[in-house]
Structure formats: C-alpha cells, structure tokens
C-alpha cells in the first residue's frame, strides 16, 4: 500500500510535470494535495502540449483515478475549463475518474480581487503572487470563514453563503484598498451553476484513498510549487500560502504517515525563481540568458501560469540540503541537465558566507537569505549534446562528475535525470 510523494526541491517549476508523468504511468491513483491554480504543469499528450493548473497532471494516463485533496483551494471556473480541455482531448473526466475533497476550499472572484488589491498595496514589498486569489482563500480557511466544496452540496444555503462572502470582501476592497466591489448576486448565481456540475465529484477522498491503499493500490501524490515556497519552511514572506512540502501530502489528503514509501525531490540542474525575494546564486547577463532560454520553446524559463521570465542562477547546494531534510527526501530527480551543455564551467554553491562565518547549513532557515553570498565549487563543463543520452554510460564524464557532486551535497542518490523535453529523454540511473 505505497504512497509515493513527488515534491519540488526548489522554488517550484523544477519540471515536476514530466516526472509525475513518468510515475503516474505506474500508479493507480494520482492526487494533488496543496495549492490551487497558481500551479502550472506542462503535460504532453501525443503531439499536443498543454498546461494544467489544478487537475492532477497524472490524469492524462488512462488508468489512475485523479484526486484533489482537502489541502487544495479550488477555483471552479479554472477546474471546469480544464475538464473541458481534457474531455476534448479524449480524456475521461467523469466522476468515476476524478474526485474532489468535500473539505477543499473554494476560490472566488472576490479572493482574486483581494489578491490583486493587496499586491498593489504592498508596493515595493510585493510578493509577486500569481494573482489567483490563493493567499486570500487560505486566509479565509485559517480564519474559519472559508467556503468549502461541501457547501456546494446544499443548494438551499450555498447562494446565501457566497453572497455574504462577496459582501464581506467588498467592504475590505472598498474601505481598505479603494478597489471596485463585485456584484454578490452575480457571483452567487455563477457559483450555483458550477455547484450543479461539480456536485457529483465531491466526496470524502480521504476514505477513498485509505481504502485504495488498504487494497494494495499505489498512490502518487504530486506536490505543487516547491519546498522554498512552503508557508512554514520556505523563504517567508515570499512564499505561497500552503504546505507544499512532502508532509503536506498527508495532511492535505487526510492520510496517516505509515504508507509512505518514497519521497522524490525534483530539482533542476540549476536554480530558478519566479516572483520577488532573495536568491543568493542568481546570475545575470549572458549566463542568465543561456540558462533561461529565449522563450521560443515551451520549456524555456518563462512562467507557465503568468508568462513572466524566471530569475535564474547556479544550483544552490545549501538550499538543496535543506530541502532533503525538510521533506525527508529518499532520492532526487535532476531535470534539464542538457541545458548545462556547452558551458565551460559549471558552478555549484556548497556553502554560504556572511560577515561572521561560513555556513554549510542555514542558521535560521531560508526566510532571510539576503546576508549570504555563495561559496562556489567550480566544475568542468562539457560540450556534448545530451539529448540522445538514455543510460549513465551515454553521459560524458564531466556530467557524471556533476551528478556525483550533487549526490555528495544532498546526501541522497540521484535516481533519474532529464535531458530534454520529451518523455523518453530520460536517463534512469
Ligand atoms: P501565490 O501562490 O499566487 O500566492 O504566489 C506566492 C509566491 O509563490 C509568488 O512568488 C509566486 O510567484 C510563487 N508561486 C506560486 N505558485 C507557483 C508555481 O507553481 N511555480 C513557481 N512559483 C509559484
């Protein structure tokens, strides 16, 4: 009865989608446990590439049942539009194949309006949110005034609940932020329409998953965002509002600890970040352009959800070690190794230095990285194109040396490497 958890070991966008794809082909159930439509997972079916923000990306395989857990915040408009896209591609999204937790929270247009107003008010201190209403929806959840998917099941009270919620947010929008109010009746009517369509999908997914695990089925839990965006353990306050780390899978799906078999951390071969906040190994100029790409390919470093160019830098070993610890990673998957081809020198940050000392680990977690400058180890690069590599033996010695260095820093094995955007461009080690 194994649970496999896949998490981003960095600031999100590690290329989890294709790794999830690989594991989902062998799973009976796939589940999202945190976040909402702030995530962006690029998936490819045949010749078509498209982006999923809220439905677990493992759904594109014919077998697994897709589950959205209580730890999520769900925008029904995005969900229904993704379901429609999937349906058009011939993917079954009936309630037999897709289940939504009754305890997941709803995102409304009022949450989105509040997210935008709060970001504007932050001025220079902006978090750089995706604008999807994530923070305000989780704020309502914590303050015990949120709306859950379960509320959609009672047509007699749901419209009133939505109207009251929108009217409440309108007060804040107008009084605090001078922003335009929303029409509570219009939102309520729209949400009642969504409720009618989604009602058959809503249930106690914790029970479903526990039963499936007891029957010996395999569950793949796909984390959204990354370790450093975790509300508690990330680079606070430049984080998202959910538990994106591996333990979040258990809380966010309503499961106990015991069945966890593997915790797989996905990291790029370098470092990227969207949004604001300190980034010690960030690079600029030619090297940055080289790592980022031009944006002409879907896998270049531009946000899946927002299209923003990602900030890029060298692999940060201090943060990687932290990620191994916080998630309890059993192994690593390294993506985009091919992007490093042609660089004469590859830098890896092995420690931080501040005015007082050198640190192999973070003295106070990653919340304030601004005092630190990276201590680098420089490794030889390689010129070979890696896109055809399929076994460890196909990789040049310098690339294998880079992987050994990553394993030494992280203290866990690198089990898989990606060398291009296609499914088969994967080296299992
Ligand atoms: P929010 O989740 O929209 O509130 O945004 C908070 C922070 O998390 C911002 O820095 C976003 O850029 C970042 N973020 C949220 N979701 C993702 C993701 O899926 N990938 C990368 N960054 C993300």
Short mmCIF file of C-alpha atoms and ligand atoms in Angstrom, two decimals:
data_model
loop_
_atom_site.label_atom_id
_atom_site.label_comp_id
_atom_site.label_asym_id
_atom_site.label_seq_id
_atom_site.Cartn_x
_atom_site.Cartn_y
_atom_site.Cartn_z
CA UNK A 1 0.00 0.00 0.00
CA UNK A 2 2.62 2.52 -1.02
CA UNK A 3 2.41 6.30 -1.25
CA UNK A 4 4.98 7.99 -3.44
CA UNK A 5 5.28 11.72 -2.97
CA UNK A 6 6.84 13.99 -5.58
CA UNK A 7 7.86 17.45 -4.44
CA UNK A 8 9.71 20.36 -5.92
CA UNK A 9 13.03 20.72 -4.09
CA UNK A 10 13.45 24.39 -5.06
CA UNK A 11 11.14 27.38 -5.75
CA UNK A 12 8.71 25.47 -7.96
CA UNK A 13 8.94 24.96 -11.73
CA UNK A 14 11.50 22.17 -11.36
CA UNK A 15 9.87 20.23 -14.18
CA UNK A 16 7.80 18.04 -11.85
CA UNK A 17 5.14 17.60 -14.53
CA UNK A 18 7.15 15.21 -16.67
CA UNK A 19 8.46 13.29 -13.63
CA UNK A 20 4.90 12.97 -12.36
CA UNK A 21 4.03 11.76 -15.85
CA UNK A 22 6.66 9.03 -15.60
CA UNK A 23 5.49 7.81 -12.17
CA UNK A 24 1.76 8.27 -12.91
CA UNK A 25 2.02 5.73 -15.73
CA UNK A 26 2.70 3.18 -12.94
CA UNK A 27 0.21 4.47 -10.31
CA UNK A 28 -3.41 3.56 -9.52
CA UNK A 29 -4.29 6.98 -8.10
CA UNK A 30 -2.80 10.44 -8.57
CA UNK A 31 -3.53 13.28 -6.18
CA UNK A 32 -2.89 16.99 -5.70
CA UNK A 33 -2.71 17.98 -2.05
CA UNK A 34 -1.89 21.70 -1.93
CA UNK A 35 -2.29 24.99 -3.72
CA UNK A 36 -4.71 25.80 -6.49
CA UNK A 37 -4.50 27.22 -9.99
CA UNK A 38 -1.30 29.08 -9.11
CA UNK A 39 0.49 25.90 -10.21
CA UNK A 40 1.30 25.20 -13.82
CA UNK A 41 2.17 21.73 -15.00
CA UNK A 42 3.08 21.34 -18.64
CA UNK A 43 1.96 17.99 -20.00
CA UNK A 44 2.21 16.45 -23.43
CA UNK A 45 -0.29 14.06 -24.99
CA UNK A 46 0.82 12.84 -28.40
CA UNK A 47 1.71 15.93 -30.40
CA UNK A 48 -0.16 18.30 -28.11
CA UNK A 49 1.36 20.21 -25.21
CA UNK A 50 -0.93 21.90 -22.75
CA UNK A 51 -0.91 23.29 -19.26
CA UNK A 52 -2.80 22.04 -16.26
CA UNK A 53 -3.16 24.32 -13.27
CA UNK A 54 -5.50 22.49 -10.94
CA UNK A 55 -6.33 18.96 -12.15
CA UNK A 56 -3.61 16.44 -11.17
CA UNK A 57 -1.44 16.08 -14.25
CA UNK A 58 -1.34 12.27 -13.90
CA UNK A 59 -4.91 12.24 -15.24
CA UNK A 60 -3.62 12.14 -18.79
CA UNK A 61 -2.79 8.44 -18.30
CA UNK A 62 -5.76 6.14 -18.86
CA UNK A 63 -5.57 4.21 -15.58
CA UNK A 64 -5.19 6.36 -12.49
CA UNK A 65 -8.07 7.95 -10.64
CA UNK A 66 -7.34 11.66 -10.07
CA UNK A 67 -7.99 13.10 -6.64
CA UNK A 68 -7.95 16.68 -5.39
CA UNK A 69 -7.38 16.79 -1.65
CA UNK A 70 -8.60 18.87 1.26
CA UNK A 71 -5.32 20.83 1.30
CA UNK A 72 -6.21 22.48 -2.00
CA UNK A 73 -8.02 25.70 -2.83
CA UNK A 74 -10.13 25.28 -5.93
CA UNK A 75 -11.27 27.85 -8.44
CA UNK A 76 -14.24 26.10 -10.08
CA UNK A 77 -14.01 28.23 -13.23
CA UNK A 78 -10.44 27.04 -13.90
CA UNK A 79 -11.33 23.48 -12.93
CA UNK A 80 -14.30 23.31 -15.32
CA UNK A 81 -12.35 24.85 -18.17
CA UNK A 82 -9.52 22.31 -17.69
CA UNK A 83 -12.03 19.48 -17.55
CA UNK A 84 -13.46 20.69 -20.86
CA UNK A 85 -9.99 20.83 -22.45
CA UNK A 86 -9.23 17.32 -21.20
CA UNK A 87 -12.58 16.00 -22.40
CA UNK A 88 -11.92 17.40 -25.89
CA UNK A 89 -8.62 15.51 -25.90
CA UNK A 90 -10.48 12.29 -25.25
CA UNK A 91 -9.56 12.03 -21.57
CA UNK A 92 -12.24 10.68 -19.24
CA UNK A 93 -13.05 13.29 -16.58
CA UNK A 94 -16.25 11.69 -15.32
CA UNK A 95 -16.85 11.34 -11.56
CA UNK A 96 -15.59 7.75 -11.84
CA UNK A 97 -12.14 9.10 -12.70
CA UNK A 98 -11.97 12.34 -10.79
CA UNK A 99 -12.83 13.04 -7.16
CA UNK A 100 -12.81 16.29 -5.21
CA UNK A 101 -12.48 16.54 -1.44
CA UNK A 102 -15.51 17.95 0.32
CA UNK A 103 -13.05 19.78 2.62
CA UNK A 104 -11.09 21.61 -0.09
CA UNK A 105 -11.73 25.35 -0.06
CA UNK A 106 -13.24 27.46 -2.82
CA UNK A 107 -11.55 30.36 -4.53
CA UNK A 108 -13.95 33.07 -5.69
CA UNK A 109 -13.55 36.21 -7.83
CA UNK A 110 -13.60 38.13 -4.53
CA UNK A 111 -10.43 36.31 -3.44
CA UNK A 112 -8.79 37.18 -6.75
CA UNK A 113 -9.79 40.83 -6.45
CA UNK A 114 -8.39 40.91 -2.92
CA UNK A 115 -5.12 39.27 -4.04
CA UNK A 116 -4.68 41.99 -6.69
CA UNK A 117 -5.57 44.81 -4.28
CA UNK A 118 -3.21 43.52 -1.59
CA UNK A 119 -0.34 43.19 -4.05
CA UNK A 120 -0.89 46.76 -5.26
CA UNK A 121 -0.90 47.98 -1.66
CA UNK A 122 2.38 46.19 -0.91
CA UNK A 123 4.13 48.46 -3.40
CA UNK A 124 7.86 47.71 -3.42
CA UNK A 125 7.34 44.84 -0.94
CA UNK A 126 5.24 42.89 -3.43
CA UNK A 127 5.33 39.12 -3.13
CA UNK A 128 4.79 38.73 -6.85
CA UNK A 129 1.81 36.41 -6.41
CA UNK A 130 0.22 34.70 -9.37
CA UNK A 131 -2.92 36.80 -8.74
CA UNK A 132 -5.08 33.68 -8.47
CA UNK A 133 -6.56 34.52 -5.06
CA UNK A 134 -4.52 31.85 -3.28
CA UNK A 135 -3.48 33.89 -0.22
CA UNK A 136 -6.95 35.30 0.50
CA UNK A 137 -8.60 31.86 0.10
CA UNK A 138 -6.19 30.27 2.59
CA UNK A 139 -6.59 33.29 4.89
CA UNK A 140 -10.34 32.62 4.98
CA UNK A 141 -9.64 28.95 5.68
CA UNK A 142 -7.36 29.78 8.64
CA UNK A 143 -9.73 32.38 10.00
CA UNK A 144 -12.51 29.80 9.79
CA UNK A 145 -14.68 31.83 7.47
CA UNK A 146 -13.86 29.98 4.24
CA UNK A 147 -16.21 28.23 1.84
CA UNK A 148 -15.63 24.53 1.28
CA UNK A 149 -16.62 22.39 -1.68
CA UNK A 150 -19.00 20.67 0.72
CA UNK A 151 -21.01 23.92 0.82
CA UNK A 152 -21.80 23.39 -2.86
CA UNK A 153 -23.83 20.32 -1.96
CA UNK A 154 -26.60 22.29 -0.25
CA UNK A 155 -28.46 24.35 -2.88
CA UNK A 156 -30.66 25.92 -0.18
CA UNK A 157 -27.81 27.70 1.59
CA UNK A 158 -24.97 27.96 -0.95
CA UNK A 159 -26.13 31.12 -2.75
CA UNK A 160 -26.53 32.95 0.58
CA UNK A 161 -23.07 31.89 1.73
CA UNK A 162 -21.48 33.18 -1.48
CA UNK A 163 -23.39 36.46 -1.31
CA UNK A 164 -22.35 37.03 2.29
CA UNK A 165 -18.73 36.22 1.47
CA UNK A 166 -18.63 38.61 -1.50
CA UNK A 167 -20.33 41.37 0.50
CA UNK A 168 -17.73 40.92 3.28
CA UNK A 169 -14.82 41.09 0.86
CA UNK A 170 -16.41 44.14 -0.81
CA UNK A 171 -16.13 46.02 2.49
CA UNK A 172 -12.42 45.32 2.62
CA UNK A 173 -11.89 46.05 -1.07
CA UNK A 174 -13.58 49.43 -0.82
CA UNK A 175 -12.64 50.61 2.66
CA UNK A 176 -9.06 49.42 2.76
CA UNK A 177 -7.94 49.39 -0.84
CA UNK A 178 -10.29 51.77 -2.69
CA UNK A 179 -10.98 48.94 -5.16
CA UNK A 180 -14.19 48.30 -7.10
CA UNK A 181 -16.73 45.99 -5.42
CA UNK A 182 -18.12 42.83 -7.04
CA UNK A 183 -21.78 42.02 -7.58
CA UNK A 184 -22.64 39.41 -4.88
CA UNK A 185 -25.73 38.15 -6.71
CA UNK A 186 -23.89 37.68 -9.97
CA UNK A 187 -21.08 35.69 -8.30
CA UNK A 188 -23.63 33.62 -6.35
CA UNK A 189 -25.56 32.74 -9.47
CA UNK A 190 -22.37 31.75 -11.30
CA UNK A 191 -21.20 29.60 -8.37
CA UNK A 192 -24.59 27.87 -8.12
CA UNK A 193 -24.17 26.88 -11.78
CA UNK A 194 -20.70 25.49 -11.00
CA UNK A 195 -22.10 23.64 -7.97
CA UNK A 196 -24.66 21.80 -10.08
CA UNK A 197 -21.91 20.46 -12.37
CA UNK A 198 -19.37 19.68 -9.67
CA UNK A 199 -21.66 18.13 -7.02
CA UNK A 200 -21.28 14.55 -8.33
CA UNK A 201 -17.49 14.83 -7.98
CA UNK A 202 -17.43 15.90 -4.33
CA UNK A 203 -16.90 13.37 -1.55
CA UNK A 204 -14.66 12.13 1.26
CA UNK A 205 -11.47 11.41 -0.68
CA UNK A 206 -9.56 10.50 2.48
CA UNK A 207 -11.79 7.45 2.87
CA UNK A 208 -11.44 6.57 -0.80
CA UNK A 209 -7.64 6.78 -0.63
CA UNK A 210 -7.37 4.83 2.63
CA UNK A 211 -9.46 2.03 1.13
CA UNK A 212 -7.41 2.01 -2.08
CA UNK A 213 -4.16 1.83 -0.09
CA UNK A 214 -5.58 -1.00 2.04
CA UNK A 215 -6.36 -2.82 -1.22
CA UNK A 216 -2.68 -2.59 -2.19
CA UNK A 217 -3.07 0.23 -4.71
CA UNK A 218 -0.29 2.76 -5.39
CA UNK A 219 -0.90 6.46 -4.80
CA UNK A 220 1.20 9.17 -6.36
CA UNK A 221 0.93 12.50 -4.53
CA UNK A 222 2.03 15.38 -6.74
CA UNK A 223 3.18 18.48 -4.93
CA UNK A 224 2.60 21.89 -6.46
CA UNK A 225 5.02 24.82 -6.08
CA UNK A 226 8.25 23.87 -4.28
CA UNK A 227 9.87 23.45 -0.88
CA UNK A 228 11.10 27.05 -0.72
CA UNK A 229 7.56 28.33 -1.32
CA UNK A 230 6.17 26.37 1.66
CA UNK A 231 4.28 28.60 4.07
CA UNK A 232 6.23 27.41 7.12
CA UNK A 233 9.55 26.28 5.71
CA UNK A 234 10.05 28.49 2.68
CA UNK A 235 11.54 31.91 2.11
CA UNK A 236 8.84 33.63 4.18
CA UNK A 237 7.13 36.00 3.39
CA UNK A 238 7.97 35.31 -0.26
CA UNK A 239 6.09 32.03 -0.20
CA UNK A 240 2.74 30.65 -1.18
CA UNK A 241 0.06 30.06 1.45
CA UNK A 242 0.02 26.25 1.57
CA UNK A 243 2.17 23.34 2.75
CA UNK A 244 3.97 22.42 -0.42
CA UNK A 245 6.49 20.14 1.32
CA UNK A 246 6.06 16.35 1.49
CA UNK A 247 4.33 16.20 4.90
CA UNK A 248 1.62 18.39 3.33
CA UNK A 249 0.63 15.38 1.23
CA UNK A 250 -0.59 13.56 4.31
CA UNK A 251 -2.42 16.49 5.89
CA UNK A 252 -3.71 17.63 2.51
CA UNK A 253 -5.15 14.23 1.61
CA UNK A 254 -6.25 13.09 5.06
CA UNK A 255 -3.80 10.18 5.34
CA UNK A 256 -1.54 8.80 8.05
CA UNK A 257 2.23 8.61 7.84
CA UNK A 258 2.76 4.88 7.69
CA UNK A 259 2.21 4.05 4.00
CA UNK A 260 4.80 6.48 2.61
CA UNK A 261 7.33 4.55 0.55
CA UNK A 262 9.33 7.11 -1.42
CA UNK A 263 9.72 10.87 -1.27
CA UNK A 264 11.10 12.06 -4.57
CA UNK A 265 12.56 15.55 -4.78
CA UNK A 266 12.74 17.15 -8.20
CA UNK A 267 15.43 19.74 -8.74
CA UNK A 268 16.68 21.48 -11.81
CA UNK A 269 20.38 21.23 -12.60
CA UNK A 270 20.46 24.93 -11.86
CA UNK A 271 18.18 27.25 -9.87
CA UNK A 272 15.17 29.35 -10.92
CA UNK A 273 12.71 31.56 -9.14
CA UNK A 274 9.54 33.47 -10.13
CA UNK A 275 8.45 36.47 -8.11
CA UNK A 276 10.34 38.50 -5.55
CA UNK A 277 12.69 37.59 -2.73
CA UNK A 278 16.40 36.91 -2.12
CA UNK A 279 18.18 34.48 -4.46
CA UNK A 280 21.88 34.12 -3.50
CA UNK A 281 23.07 32.24 -6.60
CA UNK A 282 21.17 34.42 -9.09
CA UNK A 283 23.08 35.28 -12.27
CA UNK A 284 22.53 37.98 -14.86
CA UNK A 285 23.72 38.80 -18.36
CA UNK A 286 24.91 36.16 -20.82
CA UNK A 287 24.93 33.23 -18.39
CA UNK A 288 21.38 34.08 -17.33
CA UNK A 289 20.20 34.19 -20.92
CA UNK A 290 21.93 30.91 -21.59
CA UNK A 291 20.18 29.19 -18.65
CA UNK A 292 16.79 30.83 -19.26
CA UNK A 293 16.46 30.34 -23.00
CA UNK A 294 14.75 32.84 -25.25
CA UNK A 295 11.16 31.84 -24.63
CA UNK A 296 10.78 30.32 -28.08
CA UNK A 297 10.36 26.83 -26.60
CA UNK A 298 7.64 25.89 -24.10
CA UNK A 299 10.33 24.51 -21.77
CA UNK A 300 12.31 27.76 -21.62
CA UNK A 301 12.30 29.56 -18.27
CA UNK A 302 9.12 31.60 -18.53
CA UNK A 303 6.26 31.09 -16.03
CA UNK A 304 3.60 28.53 -17.06
CA UNK A 305 0.89 30.43 -15.21
CA UNK A 306 1.99 34.04 -15.68
CA UNK A 307 4.45 34.01 -18.63
CA UNK A 308 6.94 36.02 -16.56
CA UNK A 309 10.65 35.40 -17.30
CA UNK A 310 12.07 33.36 -14.43
CA UNK A 311 15.09 34.53 -12.49
CA UNK A 312 17.93 32.02 -12.93
CA UNK A 313 21.13 31.05 -11.10
CA UNK A 314 23.56 28.25 -10.24
CA UNK A 315 22.42 25.20 -8.28
CA UNK A 316 22.27 26.09 -4.59
CA UNK A 317 23.56 23.15 -2.53
CA UNK A 318 22.75 24.78 0.82
CA UNK A 319 19.09 25.07 -0.13
CA UNK A 320 19.12 21.59 -1.66
CA UNK A 321 20.43 20.04 1.58
CA UNK A 322 17.74 21.94 3.47
CA UNK A 323 15.11 20.58 1.11
CA UNK A 324 16.31 17.00 1.63
CA UNK A 325 15.93 17.48 5.39
CA UNK A 326 12.56 19.26 5.46
CA UNK A 327 10.91 16.82 3.07
CA UNK A 328 12.70 13.67 4.20
CA UNK A 329 13.66 13.04 0.57
CA UNK A 330 14.64 9.49 -0.26
CA UNK A 331 16.05 10.43 -3.67
CA UNK A 332 16.46 13.16 -6.23
CA UNK A 333 15.49 13.59 -9.85
CA UNK A 334 17.53 16.16 -11.74
CA UNK A 335 15.91 17.94 -14.66
CA UNK A 336 17.37 19.93 -17.54
CA UNK A 337 20.89 18.51 -17.38
CA UNK A 338 21.08 19.11 -21.16
CA UNK A 339 20.78 22.88 -20.60
CA UNK A 340 24.24 22.91 -19.00
CA UNK A 341 25.92 21.51 -22.14
CA UNK A 342 28.37 23.98 -23.68
CA UNK A 343 29.06 25.96 -20.51
CA UNK A 344 32.84 25.98 -19.93
CA UNK A 345 32.44 25.99 -16.15
CA UNK A 346 29.52 24.83 -14.02
CA UNK A 347 29.27 26.39 -10.60
CA UNK A 348 27.64 24.72 -7.61
CA UNK A 349 27.09 26.58 -4.35
CA UNK A 350 28.33 24.40 -1.48
CA UNK A 351 28.10 26.86 1.43
CA UNK A 352 27.14 30.43 2.33
CA UNK A 353 29.34 33.14 3.73
CA UNK A 354 28.20 36.14 5.78
CA UNK A 355 30.16 38.84 7.58
CA UNK A 356 30.87 36.49 10.51
CA UNK A 357 31.24 32.96 9.21
CA UNK A 358 30.89 30.27 6.56
CA UNK A 359 27.74 28.15 6.83
CA UNK A 360 27.21 24.68 5.38
CA UNK A 361 23.59 24.88 6.60
CA UNK A 362 21.19 27.72 7.16
CA UNK A 363 21.43 29.14 10.69
CA UNK A 364 17.75 30.24 10.74
CA UNK A 365 16.12 28.58 7.77
CA UNK A 366 15.75 30.24 4.38
CA UNK A 367 13.47 33.18 5.32
CA UNK A 368 16.20 35.79 5.04
CA UNK A 369 18.87 34.86 2.54
CA UNK A 370 19.97 38.44 1.96
CA UNK A 371 23.07 38.37 4.27
CA UNK A 372 24.64 35.49 2.37
CA UNK A 373 27.00 35.26 -0.55
CA UNK A 374 27.52 31.84 -2.09
CA UNK A 375 30.72 29.82 -1.80
CA UNK A 376 31.11 28.05 -5.13
CA UNK A 377 32.85 24.95 -6.28
CA UNK A 378 33.64 25.18 -9.99
CA UNK A 379 33.30 22.03 -12.05
CA UNK A 380 34.38 21.42 -15.63
CA UNK A 381 31.65 21.72 -18.20
CA UNK A 382 31.10 19.52 -21.25
CA UNK A 383 30.32 20.26 -24.86
CA UNK A 384 28.42 17.14 -25.86
CA UNK A 385 24.73 17.37 -26.67
CA UNK A 386 22.96 15.16 -24.11
CA UNK A 387 19.58 14.96 -25.79
CA UNK A 388 20.17 11.39 -27.05
CA UNK A 389 21.57 10.05 -23.75
CA UNK A 390 19.48 7.21 -22.30
CA UNK A 391 21.88 5.48 -19.89
CA UNK A 392 24.52 6.70 -17.44
CA UNK A 393 27.15 5.44 -19.89
CA UNK A 394 25.89 7.90 -22.53
CA UNK A 395 26.74 10.85 -20.29
CA UNK A 396 30.17 12.48 -20.55
CA UNK A 397 32.48 12.04 -17.55
CA UNK A 398 32.13 15.73 -16.61
CA UNK A 399 28.32 15.37 -16.41
CA UNK A 400 28.70 12.24 -14.26
CA UNK A 401 31.10 14.17 -12.02
CA UNK A 402 28.46 16.91 -11.68
CA UNK A 403 25.87 14.30 -10.62
CA UNK A 404 28.31 12.82 -8.07
CA UNK A 405 28.82 16.31 -6.63
CA UNK A 406 25.05 16.82 -6.32
CA UNK A 407 24.72 13.47 -4.51
CA UNK A 408 27.58 14.36 -2.18
CA UNK A 409 25.97 17.71 -1.33
CA UNK A 410 22.46 16.31 -0.91
CA UNK A 411 23.37 13.07 0.84
CA UNK A 412 20.77 11.11 -1.21
CA UNK A 413 21.09 9.39 -4.60
CA UNK A 414 20.15 10.98 -7.92
CA UNK A 415 17.88 8.32 -9.44
CA UNK A 416 16.86 9.96 -12.67
CA UNK A 417 17.95 12.77 -14.98
CA UNK A 418 16.10 14.51 -17.78
CA UNK A 419 17.99 15.53 -20.90
CA UNK A 420 15.25 17.12 -22.99
CA UNK A 421 11.54 17.92 -23.00
CA UNK A 422 10.30 14.63 -24.49
CA UNK A 423 9.06 11.77 -22.30
CA UNK A 424 11.78 9.43 -23.50
CA UNK A 425 14.59 11.94 -22.93
CA UNK A 426 15.17 10.47 -19.51
CA UNK A 427 18.16 8.67 -18.03
CA UNK A 428 17.32 6.25 -15.20
CA UNK A 429 20.42 5.80 -13.06
P1 LIG B 1 0.71 32.80 -4.83
O1 LIG B 1 0.84 31.32 -4.61
O2 LIG B 1 -0.03 33.14 -6.08
O3 LIG B 1 0.14 33.48 -3.61
O4 LIG B 1 2.18 33.40 -5.01
C1 LIG B 1 3.14 33.42 -3.96
C2 LIG B 1 4.52 33.16 -4.48
O5 LIG B 1 4.61 31.82 -4.94
C3 LIG B 1 4.95 34.04 -5.67
O6 LIG B 1 6.33 34.28 -5.59
C4 LIG B 1 4.65 33.15 -6.87
O7 LIG B 1 5.45 33.51 -8.00
C5 LIG B 1 5.05 31.81 -6.31
N1 LIG B 1 4.37 30.68 -6.95
C6 LIG B 1 3.11 30.25 -6.75
N2 LIG B 1 2.85 29.16 -7.49
C7 LIG B 1 3.97 28.87 -8.15
C8 LIG B 1 4.35 27.81 -9.04
O8 LIG B 1 3.58 26.90 -9.37
N3 LIG B 1 5.63 27.86 -9.51
C9 LIG B 1 6.51 28.83 -9.14
N4 LIG B 1 6.21 29.82 -8.31
C10 LIG B 1 4.95 29.84 -7.81
#
